[in-house]
């Protein structure tokens, strides 16, 4: 009898050992086919508070709450998109060191800052601004040009972040844009009483002005794209063809970059040697994306139809990321109907080789539950995060790239 119990005990022990060995080393719980493990944004640490521990909440439940809060969805467990700021903002950008986000909050009238995932928000500078119509950051991110209205008067000021000084520019200075080093501005000097309209440069406080070239009155696009390179021309329009020209900082070495193009839109590379542009040569309904040197030479046609303003350059200037919409069958006038939000897009995302124009799709809009109309995009220094404003709700989002 003792022998029987001994054998039974040995068999039971073997079975138990086998069970635990299978459970811990072999068994894996089944995962539903449609469940995707969505990683959180880089730098987003998740911990449980003592109250949550007492309530019995798990870390995975906290992860799920954060994903829902950030609005994260995923594509093939590789690319994620997250809501970084859950309210409308204007002119978002990265600080010069890439460690903080700067933006204007139209509700409070303040310039604000957060870390790169939208946390730890604080005021960037003191003071508030109302009725802001235009914001242009210096490439060095140490100053910003602000246009706003007081009554019927439009004012332009330069705000320096470090010492929080505010300089009001001469009221005849319009459309100021910073030089690459942030120390000077180019602008349209507009004096209707004397009939003078001149493209001019000055120090960023408006002193030491130098007239470069006579120009007509009215809106224009201005780019100070290199130390000695300035581009200027008519604003992008689907109703009227416009040309864009370049010159050096003495008003010489004049070139034509774009001639009589509809919907002419352009974004220069960070080092100013290349430019991505879009145009609709014959009909202002579909705009094609092209690349060229800043001299207007070596034009490369891409396979994409989009607006250049939906593209962000990498810091090296070798690649771009571009939002690409599907142009509808209905004929909209671009960019006017787009700017008036008569046409809201759901963009795919492409990576473009800036030398060859070769485009590779990395995000397809149909794989997301929501559409993203990409506006004001900019890349992190590591090129692994594309920030953009979703145009139809004004909030800041980010694609986290592999």
PDB file of C-alpha atoms in Angstrom, residues 9 16 20 80 89 116 133 147 162 186 196-197 223 244 256 259 273 305 334-335 345 354 367 370 394:
ATOM      1  CA  UNK A   9       2.881  10.952  -5.213  1.00  0.00           C
ATOM      2  CA  UNK A  16       2.599  19.466 -11.382  1.00  0.00           C
ATOM      3  CA  UNK A  20       4.148  24.809 -14.251  1.00  0.00           C
ATOM      4  CA  UNK A  80       1.714  56.237 -34.467  1.00  0.00           C
ATOM      5  CA  UNK A  89      -2.891  76.825 -31.395  1.00  0.00           C
ATOM      6  CA  UNK A 116       8.107  67.754 -26.875  1.00  0.00           C
ATOM      7  CA  UNK A 133      -3.108  87.913 -37.822  1.00  0.00           C
ATOM      8  CA  UNK A 147       1.241  91.316 -36.655  1.00  0.00           C
ATOM      9  CA  UNK A 162      15.624  86.175 -23.838  1.00  0.00           C
ATOM     10  CA  UNK A 186      13.388  91.820 -45.010  1.00  0.00           C
ATOM     11  CA  UNK A 196       6.963 104.507 -52.392  1.00  0.00           C
ATOM     12  CA  UNK A 197       6.841 100.719 -52.205  1.00  0.00           C
ATOM     13  CA  UNK A 223      11.604  84.335 -48.054  1.00  0.00           C
ATOM     14  CA  UNK A 244       8.486  84.462 -57.873  1.00  0.00           C
ATOM     15  CA  UNK A 256      13.189  84.098 -62.003  1.00  0.00           C
ATOM     16  CA  UNK A 259       7.120  82.359 -63.938  1.00  0.00           C
ATOM     17  CA  UNK A 273      20.117  75.437 -51.370  1.00  0.00           C
ATOM     18  CA  UNK A 305       0.005  66.161 -56.335  1.00  0.00           C
ATOM     19  CA  UNK A 334      -6.530  75.953 -55.035  1.00  0.00           C
ATOM     20  CA  UNK A 335      -5.393  77.414 -52.717  1.00  0.00           C
ATOM     21  CA  UNK A 345      -8.314  66.877 -46.856  1.00  0.00           C
ATOM     22  CA  UNK A 354      15.090  65.818 -52.334  1.00  0.00           C
ATOM     23  CA  UNK A 367      -5.706  53.061 -42.088  1.00  0.00           C
ATOM     24  CA  UNK A 370      -9.782  59.945 -38.408  1.00  0.00           C
ATOM     25  CA  UNK A 394      -6.381  73.662 -35.094  1.00  0.00           C
TER      26      UNK A 394
END
